[in-house]
Short mmCIF file of C-alpha atoms in Angstrom, two decimals:
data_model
loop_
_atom_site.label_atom_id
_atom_site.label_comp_id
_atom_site.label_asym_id
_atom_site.label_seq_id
_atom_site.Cartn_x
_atom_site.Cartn_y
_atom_site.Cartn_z
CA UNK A 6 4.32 -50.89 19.50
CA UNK A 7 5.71 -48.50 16.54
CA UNK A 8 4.02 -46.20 14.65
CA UNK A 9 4.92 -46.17 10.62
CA UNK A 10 6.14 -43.09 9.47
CA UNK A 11 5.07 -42.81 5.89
CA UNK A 12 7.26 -40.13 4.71
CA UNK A 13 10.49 -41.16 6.82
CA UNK A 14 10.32 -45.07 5.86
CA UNK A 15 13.20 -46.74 4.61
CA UNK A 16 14.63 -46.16 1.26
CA UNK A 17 14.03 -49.80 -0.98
CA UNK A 18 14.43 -49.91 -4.54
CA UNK A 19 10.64 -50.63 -6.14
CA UNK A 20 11.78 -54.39 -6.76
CA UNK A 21 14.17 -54.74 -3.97
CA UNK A 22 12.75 -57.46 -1.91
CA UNK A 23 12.99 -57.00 1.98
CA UNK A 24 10.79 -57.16 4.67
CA UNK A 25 10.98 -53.74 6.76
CA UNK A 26 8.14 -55.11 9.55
CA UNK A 27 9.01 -55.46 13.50
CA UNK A 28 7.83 -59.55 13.43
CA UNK A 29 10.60 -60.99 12.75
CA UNK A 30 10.75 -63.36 14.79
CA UNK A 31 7.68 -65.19 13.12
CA UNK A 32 8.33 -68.35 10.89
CA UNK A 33 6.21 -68.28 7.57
CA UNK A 34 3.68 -70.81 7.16
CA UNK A 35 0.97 -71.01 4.66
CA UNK A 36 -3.00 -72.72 4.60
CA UNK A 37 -4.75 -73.32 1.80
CA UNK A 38 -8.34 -73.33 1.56
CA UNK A 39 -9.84 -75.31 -1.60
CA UNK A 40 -13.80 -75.01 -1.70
CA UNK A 41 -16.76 -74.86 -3.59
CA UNK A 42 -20.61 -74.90 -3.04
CA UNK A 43 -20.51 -78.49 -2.13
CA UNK A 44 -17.06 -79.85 -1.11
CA UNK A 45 -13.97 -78.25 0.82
CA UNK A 46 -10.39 -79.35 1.71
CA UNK A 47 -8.18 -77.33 4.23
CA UNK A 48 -4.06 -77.81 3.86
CA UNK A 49 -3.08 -76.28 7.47
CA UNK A 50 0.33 -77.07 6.70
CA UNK A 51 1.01 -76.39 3.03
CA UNK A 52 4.02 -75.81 1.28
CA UNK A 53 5.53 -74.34 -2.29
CA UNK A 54 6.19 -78.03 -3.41
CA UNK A 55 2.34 -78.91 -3.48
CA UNK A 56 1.40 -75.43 -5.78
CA UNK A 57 0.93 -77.64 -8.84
CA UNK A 58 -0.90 -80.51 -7.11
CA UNK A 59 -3.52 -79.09 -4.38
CA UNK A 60 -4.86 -75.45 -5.91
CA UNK A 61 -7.62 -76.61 -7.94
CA UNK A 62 -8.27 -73.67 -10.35
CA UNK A 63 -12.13 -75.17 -11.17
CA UNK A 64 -12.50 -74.09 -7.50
CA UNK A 65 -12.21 -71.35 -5.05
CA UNK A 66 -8.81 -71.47 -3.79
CA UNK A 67 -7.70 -69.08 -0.57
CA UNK A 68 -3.44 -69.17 -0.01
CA UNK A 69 -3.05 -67.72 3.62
CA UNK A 70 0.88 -66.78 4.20
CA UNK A 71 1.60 -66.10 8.06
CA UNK A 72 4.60 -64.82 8.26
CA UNK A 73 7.28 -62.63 5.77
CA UNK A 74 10.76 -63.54 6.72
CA UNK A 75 11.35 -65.91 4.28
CA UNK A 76 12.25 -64.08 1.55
CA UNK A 77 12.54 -67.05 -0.68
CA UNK A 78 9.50 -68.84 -0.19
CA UNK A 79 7.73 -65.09 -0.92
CA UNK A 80 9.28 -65.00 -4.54
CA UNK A 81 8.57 -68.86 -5.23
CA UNK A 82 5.15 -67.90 -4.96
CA UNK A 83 5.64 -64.52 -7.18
CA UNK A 84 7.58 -67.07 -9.67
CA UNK A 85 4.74 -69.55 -9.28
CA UNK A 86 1.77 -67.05 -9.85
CA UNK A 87 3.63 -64.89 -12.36
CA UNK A 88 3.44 -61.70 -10.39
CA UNK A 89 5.86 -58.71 -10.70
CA UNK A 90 8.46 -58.53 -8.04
CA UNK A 91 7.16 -54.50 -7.03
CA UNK A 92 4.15 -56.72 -5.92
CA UNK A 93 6.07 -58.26 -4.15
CA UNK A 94 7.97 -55.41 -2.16
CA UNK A 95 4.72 -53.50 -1.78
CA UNK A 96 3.65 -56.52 0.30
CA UNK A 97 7.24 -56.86 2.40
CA UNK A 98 7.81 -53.12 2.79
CA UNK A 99 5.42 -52.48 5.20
CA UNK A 100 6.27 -48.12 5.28
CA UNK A 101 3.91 -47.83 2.13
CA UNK A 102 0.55 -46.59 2.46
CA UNK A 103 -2.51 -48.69 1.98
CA UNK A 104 -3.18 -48.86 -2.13
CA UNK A 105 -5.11 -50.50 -4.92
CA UNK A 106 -3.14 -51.36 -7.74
CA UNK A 107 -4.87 -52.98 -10.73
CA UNK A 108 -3.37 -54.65 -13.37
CA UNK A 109 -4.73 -57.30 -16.54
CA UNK A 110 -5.06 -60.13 -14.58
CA UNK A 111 -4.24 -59.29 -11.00
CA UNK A 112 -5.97 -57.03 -8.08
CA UNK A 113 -3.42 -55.79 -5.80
CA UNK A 114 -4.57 -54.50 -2.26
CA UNK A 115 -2.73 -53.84 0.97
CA UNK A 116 -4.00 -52.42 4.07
CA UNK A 117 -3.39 -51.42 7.57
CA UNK A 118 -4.93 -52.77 10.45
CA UNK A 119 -5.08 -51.18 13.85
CA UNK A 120 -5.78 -52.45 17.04
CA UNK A 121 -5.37 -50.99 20.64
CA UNK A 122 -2.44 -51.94 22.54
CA UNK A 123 -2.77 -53.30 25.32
CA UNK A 124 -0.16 -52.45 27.60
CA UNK A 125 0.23 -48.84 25.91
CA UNK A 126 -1.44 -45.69 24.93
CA UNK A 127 -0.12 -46.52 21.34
CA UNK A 128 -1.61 -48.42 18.67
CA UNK A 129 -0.95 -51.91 17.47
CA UNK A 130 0.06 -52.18 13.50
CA UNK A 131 0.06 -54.51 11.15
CA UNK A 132 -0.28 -54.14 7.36
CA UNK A 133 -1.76 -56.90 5.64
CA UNK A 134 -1.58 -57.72 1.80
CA UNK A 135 -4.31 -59.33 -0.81
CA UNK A 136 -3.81 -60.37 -4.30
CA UNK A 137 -6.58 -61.56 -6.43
CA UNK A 138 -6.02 -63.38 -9.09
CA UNK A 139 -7.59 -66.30 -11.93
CA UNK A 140 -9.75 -68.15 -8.87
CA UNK A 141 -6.93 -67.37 -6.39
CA UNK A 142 -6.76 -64.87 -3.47
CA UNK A 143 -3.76 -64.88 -1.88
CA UNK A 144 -3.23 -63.00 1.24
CA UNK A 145 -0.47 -61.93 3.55
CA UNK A 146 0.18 -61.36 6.90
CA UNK A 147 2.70 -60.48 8.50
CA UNK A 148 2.30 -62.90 11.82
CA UNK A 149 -0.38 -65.68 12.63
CA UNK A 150 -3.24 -63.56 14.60
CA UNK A 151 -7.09 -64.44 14.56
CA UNK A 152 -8.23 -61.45 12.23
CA UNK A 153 -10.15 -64.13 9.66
CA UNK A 154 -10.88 -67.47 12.45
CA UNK A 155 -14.39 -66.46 11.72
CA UNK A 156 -14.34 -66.31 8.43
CA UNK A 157 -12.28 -69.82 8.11
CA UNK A 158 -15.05 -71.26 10.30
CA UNK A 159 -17.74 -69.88 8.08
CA UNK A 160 -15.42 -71.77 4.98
CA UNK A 161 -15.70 -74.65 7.02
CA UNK A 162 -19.44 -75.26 8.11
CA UNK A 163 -20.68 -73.45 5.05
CA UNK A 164 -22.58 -70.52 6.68
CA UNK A 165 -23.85 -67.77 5.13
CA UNK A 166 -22.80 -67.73 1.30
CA UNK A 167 -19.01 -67.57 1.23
CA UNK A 168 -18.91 -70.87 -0.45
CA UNK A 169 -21.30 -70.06 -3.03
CA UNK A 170 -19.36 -66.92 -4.27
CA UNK A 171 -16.27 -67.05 -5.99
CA UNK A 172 -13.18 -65.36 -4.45
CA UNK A 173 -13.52 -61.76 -5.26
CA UNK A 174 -16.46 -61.70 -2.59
CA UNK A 175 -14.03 -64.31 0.22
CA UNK A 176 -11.76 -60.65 -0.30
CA UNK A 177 -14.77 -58.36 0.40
CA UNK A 178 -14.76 -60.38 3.54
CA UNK A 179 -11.38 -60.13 4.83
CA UNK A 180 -11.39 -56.35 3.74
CA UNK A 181 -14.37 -55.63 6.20
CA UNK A 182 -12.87 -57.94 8.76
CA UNK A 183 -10.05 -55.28 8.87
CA UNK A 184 -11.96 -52.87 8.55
CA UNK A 185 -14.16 -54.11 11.85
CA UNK A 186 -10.73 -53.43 14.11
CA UNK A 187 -10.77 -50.03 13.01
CA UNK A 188 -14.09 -50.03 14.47
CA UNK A 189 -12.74 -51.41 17.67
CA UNK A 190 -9.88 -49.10 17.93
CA UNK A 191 -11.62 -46.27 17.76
CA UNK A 192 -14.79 -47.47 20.64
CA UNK A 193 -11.54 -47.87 22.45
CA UNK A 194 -10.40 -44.46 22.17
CA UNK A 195 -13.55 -43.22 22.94
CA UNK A 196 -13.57 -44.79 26.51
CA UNK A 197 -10.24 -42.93 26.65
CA UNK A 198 -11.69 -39.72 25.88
CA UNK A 199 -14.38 -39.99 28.22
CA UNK A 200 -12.23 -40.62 30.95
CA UNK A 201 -10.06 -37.63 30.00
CA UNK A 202 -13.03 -35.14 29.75
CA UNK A 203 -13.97 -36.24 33.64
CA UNK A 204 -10.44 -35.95 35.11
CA UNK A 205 -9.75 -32.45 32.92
CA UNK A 206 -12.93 -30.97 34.82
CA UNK A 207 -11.25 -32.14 38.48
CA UNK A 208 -7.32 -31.85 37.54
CA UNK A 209 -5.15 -29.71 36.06
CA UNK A 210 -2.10 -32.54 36.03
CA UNK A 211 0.12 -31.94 33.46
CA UNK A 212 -0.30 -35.89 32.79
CA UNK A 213 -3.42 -35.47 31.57
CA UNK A 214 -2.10 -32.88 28.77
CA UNK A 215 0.24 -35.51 27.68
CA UNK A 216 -2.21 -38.53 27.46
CA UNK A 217 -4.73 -35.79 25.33
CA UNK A 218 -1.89 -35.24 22.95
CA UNK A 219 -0.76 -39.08 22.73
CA UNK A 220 -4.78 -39.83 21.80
CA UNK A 221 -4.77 -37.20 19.34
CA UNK A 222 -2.01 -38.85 17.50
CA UNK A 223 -3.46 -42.31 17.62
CA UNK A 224 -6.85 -40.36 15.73
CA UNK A 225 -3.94 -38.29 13.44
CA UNK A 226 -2.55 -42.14 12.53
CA UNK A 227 -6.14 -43.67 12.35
CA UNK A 228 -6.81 -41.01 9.41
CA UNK A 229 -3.82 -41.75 7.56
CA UNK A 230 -4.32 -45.09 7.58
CA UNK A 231 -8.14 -45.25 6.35
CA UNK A 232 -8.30 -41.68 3.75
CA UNK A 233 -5.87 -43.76 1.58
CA UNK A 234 -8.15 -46.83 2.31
CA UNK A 235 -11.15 -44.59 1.11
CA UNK A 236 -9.68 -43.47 -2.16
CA UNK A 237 -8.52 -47.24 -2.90
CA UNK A 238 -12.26 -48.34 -2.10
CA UNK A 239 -13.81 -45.67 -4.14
CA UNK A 240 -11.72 -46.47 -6.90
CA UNK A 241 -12.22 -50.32 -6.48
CA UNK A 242 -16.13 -49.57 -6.85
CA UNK A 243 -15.66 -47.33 -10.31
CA UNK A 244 -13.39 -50.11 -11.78
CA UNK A 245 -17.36 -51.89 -12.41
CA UNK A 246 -17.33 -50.46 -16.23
CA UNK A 247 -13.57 -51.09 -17.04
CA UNK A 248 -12.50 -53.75 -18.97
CA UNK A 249 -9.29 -53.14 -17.62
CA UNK A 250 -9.70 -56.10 -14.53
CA UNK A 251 -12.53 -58.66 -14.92
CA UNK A 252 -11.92 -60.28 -12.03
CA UNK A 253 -14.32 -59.48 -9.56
CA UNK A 254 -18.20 -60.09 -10.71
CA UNK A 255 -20.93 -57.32 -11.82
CA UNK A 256 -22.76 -58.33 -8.41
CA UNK A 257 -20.10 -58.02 -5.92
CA UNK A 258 -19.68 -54.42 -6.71
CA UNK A 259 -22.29 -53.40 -4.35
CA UNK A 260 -20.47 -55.76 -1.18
CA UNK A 261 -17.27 -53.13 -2.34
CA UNK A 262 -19.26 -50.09 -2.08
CA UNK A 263 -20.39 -50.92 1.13
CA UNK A 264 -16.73 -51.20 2.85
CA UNK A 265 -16.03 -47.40 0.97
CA UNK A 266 -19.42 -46.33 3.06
CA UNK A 267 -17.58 -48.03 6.27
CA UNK A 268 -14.67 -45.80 5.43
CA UNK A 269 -16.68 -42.70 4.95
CA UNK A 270 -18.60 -43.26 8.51
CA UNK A 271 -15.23 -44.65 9.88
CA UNK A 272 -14.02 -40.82 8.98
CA UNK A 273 -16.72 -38.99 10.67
CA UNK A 274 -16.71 -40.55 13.42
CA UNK A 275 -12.86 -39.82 14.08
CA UNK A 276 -13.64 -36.01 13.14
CA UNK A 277 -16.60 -36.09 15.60
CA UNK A 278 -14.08 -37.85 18.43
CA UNK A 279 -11.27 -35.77 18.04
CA UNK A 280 -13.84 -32.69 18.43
CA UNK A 281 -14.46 -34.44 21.56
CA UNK A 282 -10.81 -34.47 22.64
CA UNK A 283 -10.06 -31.00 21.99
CA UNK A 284 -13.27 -30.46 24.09
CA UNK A 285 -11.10 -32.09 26.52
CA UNK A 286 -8.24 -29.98 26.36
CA UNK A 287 -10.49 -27.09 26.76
CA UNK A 288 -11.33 -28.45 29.98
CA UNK A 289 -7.98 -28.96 31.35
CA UNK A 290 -6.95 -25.56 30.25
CA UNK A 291 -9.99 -24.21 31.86
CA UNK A 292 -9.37 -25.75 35.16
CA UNK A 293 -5.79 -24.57 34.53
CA UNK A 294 -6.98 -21.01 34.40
CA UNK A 295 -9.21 -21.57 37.15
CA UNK A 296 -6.63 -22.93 39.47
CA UNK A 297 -4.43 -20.40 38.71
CA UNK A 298 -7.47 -17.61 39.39
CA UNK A 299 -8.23 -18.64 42.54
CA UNK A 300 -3.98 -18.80 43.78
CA UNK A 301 -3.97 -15.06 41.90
CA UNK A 302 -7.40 -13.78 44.23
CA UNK A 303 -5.56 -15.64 46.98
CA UNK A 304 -2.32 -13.50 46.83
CA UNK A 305 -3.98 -10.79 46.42
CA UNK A 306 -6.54 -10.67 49.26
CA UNK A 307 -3.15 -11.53 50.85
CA UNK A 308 -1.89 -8.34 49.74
CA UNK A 309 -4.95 -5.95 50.03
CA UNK A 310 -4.41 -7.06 54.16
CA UNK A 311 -1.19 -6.62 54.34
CA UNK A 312 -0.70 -3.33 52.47
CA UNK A 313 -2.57 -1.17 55.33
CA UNK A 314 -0.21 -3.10 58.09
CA UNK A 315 3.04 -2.31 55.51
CA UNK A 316 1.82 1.10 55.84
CA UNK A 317 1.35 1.74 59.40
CA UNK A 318 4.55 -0.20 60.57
CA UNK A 319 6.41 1.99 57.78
CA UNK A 320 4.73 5.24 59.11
CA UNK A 321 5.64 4.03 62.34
CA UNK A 322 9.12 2.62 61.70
CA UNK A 323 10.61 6.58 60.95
CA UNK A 324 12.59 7.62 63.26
CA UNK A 325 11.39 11.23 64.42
CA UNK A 326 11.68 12.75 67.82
CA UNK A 327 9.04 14.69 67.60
CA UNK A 328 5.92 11.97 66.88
CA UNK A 329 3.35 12.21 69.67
CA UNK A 330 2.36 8.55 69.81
CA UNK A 331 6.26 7.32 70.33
CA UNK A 332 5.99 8.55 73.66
CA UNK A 333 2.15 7.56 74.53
CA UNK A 334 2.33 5.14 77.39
CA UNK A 335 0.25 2.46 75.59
CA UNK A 336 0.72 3.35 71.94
CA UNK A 337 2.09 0.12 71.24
CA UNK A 338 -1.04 -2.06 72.10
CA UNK A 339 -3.34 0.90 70.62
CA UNK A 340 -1.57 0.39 67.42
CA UNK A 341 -1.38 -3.20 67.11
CA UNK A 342 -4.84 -2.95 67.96
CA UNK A 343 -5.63 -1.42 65.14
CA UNK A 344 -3.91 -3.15 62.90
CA UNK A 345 -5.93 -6.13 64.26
CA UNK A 346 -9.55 -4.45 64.25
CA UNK A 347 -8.02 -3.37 60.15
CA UNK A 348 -7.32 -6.95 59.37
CA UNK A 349 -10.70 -8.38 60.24
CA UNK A 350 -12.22 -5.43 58.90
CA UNK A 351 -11.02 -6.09 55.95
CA UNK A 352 -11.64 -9.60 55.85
CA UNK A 353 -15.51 -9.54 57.04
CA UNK A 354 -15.43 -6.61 53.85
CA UNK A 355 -13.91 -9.70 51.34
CA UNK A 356 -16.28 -12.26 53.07
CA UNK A 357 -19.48 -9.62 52.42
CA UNK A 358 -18.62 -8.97 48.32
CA UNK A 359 -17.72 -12.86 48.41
CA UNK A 360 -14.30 -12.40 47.05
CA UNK A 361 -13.20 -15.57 48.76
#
């Protein structure tokens, strides 16, 4: 799964519209929810040509788009809803960082969401895109995945109070259901961590150094993704007092300052886990040092025995005629005798001061 590179994304014109994403390979389809307090009707399989007939604007309406290869289809509905077409490539140019942009009658919001991949180290991507607008929240994805089934199933058997709120709290609701796989991804990392504190203490495997450094980007990535996320939410929650947008109502504020206070906790708890993975890099250095202590004391006990020995045979190895014990009859096994009473000397000496 690919990583986005905010600063080295492609190059698009502010209106050029293209989608930059890696599904490409999804078809678009739309739903349409249509609901209030006491009736609902569900379009699974609705299309541009019934715009005019099926959103009821004396309703709640929720447009789902799965999908953004059709290009086409994507302005229809920009045509349809009178939205500008930099909307537009905000929501197909999925390099740009998660913003907020607020205009008369429209709230613009696109966001990240991260989830753990499954057959990789790396994290899964996918940016997702909300516009809310007279009665009608329309959001974006870019393939069919079950981020909001719960949410359509509370639509559906009217649980909770999603059906007596108008749309701007349905949005509050698919911004913390993003927000809850941020959650997710990061439990997940934390399994990872623990499991590279415990084999850092036994192992000094270079593997492990590489794994450490591939989890510290995934935290790196997790806060880029959510301080931009933060400032959008903390600016979405000051907007209460500005007759700038109107859309969202006096007492769904406080549902909006609660996702900022995710964000918040969602940032110091990656601080607080990536002060557990250098905790594990400290441990695999450690046991680095420590290995390479106890090959050091091992070479060198090595060489504290076999200095004496160098020094006899080299005493012994010059070639004078006039040396005494050359011509002792059992000088030989007197000196290797020595040599051997030296050795264990010297090792019952290490073995006494516990140097090994």
């Amino acid at each position: 799964m690919r990583k986005i590179k905010y600063k080295k994304g492609r190059k698009l014109q502010h209106t050029s519209l293209e989608y930059t994403g890696v599904h490409k390979d999804h078809a678009t389809e739309m739903q349409l929810f249509v609901y209030n307090d006491t009736d609902i009707i569900e379009y699974e399989k609705f299309t541009v040509l019934a715009l005019n007939t099926c959103i009821d604007y004396t309703k709640n309406n929720w447009l789902n788009i799965h999908g953004l290869n059709d290009i086409h289809l994507i302005k229809t509905l920009g045509d349809h809803f009178k939205l500008d077409d930099f909307l537009l490539a905000d929501i197909l140019n999925t390099t740009k960082r998660t913003k907020l942009e607020e205009q008369q009658d429209v709230l613009f919001f696109n966001i990240k969401s991260l989830l753990p991949s499954e057959s990789t180290d790396g994290l899964k991507v996918e940016q997702l895109s909300f516009i809310l607008k007279d009665g009608i929240l329309l959001s974006f994805q870019e393939k069919r995945s079950d981020f909001f089934t719960h949410i359509r199933e509370r639509i559906r058997t009217h649980a909770g109070i999603v059906r007596t709120k108008k749309v701007d709290y349905l949005l509050y609701l698919l911004l913390d259901a993003v927000m809850e796989n941020f959650y997710i991804t990061i439990e997940d990392e934390e399994e990872s961590i623990e499991e590279l504190i415990n084999l850092a203490k036994q192992s000094a495997d270079p593997f492990i150094l590489e794994k450490i450094e591939s989890h510290r980007d995934n935290f790196n990535f997790l806060k880029r993704s959510i301080i931009p996320l933060r400032d959008s939410l903390y600016y979405l929650k000051t907007i209460k007092d500005d007759d700038t947008y109107n859309g969202i109502e006096k007492e769904t504020f406080s549902f909006f300052v609660r996702l900022h206070q995710k964000s918040l906790e969602l940032l110091e708890q990656i601080d607080s886990d990536m002060s557990s993975l250098e905790s594990a890099s400290n441990f695999y250095f450690s046991e680095q040092s420590r290995k390479m202590n106890e090959i050091m004391k091992t070479l060198t006990i090595i060489s504290a025995v076999f200095i004496p020995l160098t020094f006899i045979v080299g005493v012994y190895g010059m070639n004078f005629d006039n040396m005494p014990e050359l011509h002792t009859t059992n000088g030989y096994f007197i000196v290797m005798g020595a040599m051997l009473f030296l050795v264990v000397g010297l090792i019952v000496y290490f073995k006494k001061r516990r140097w090994f």
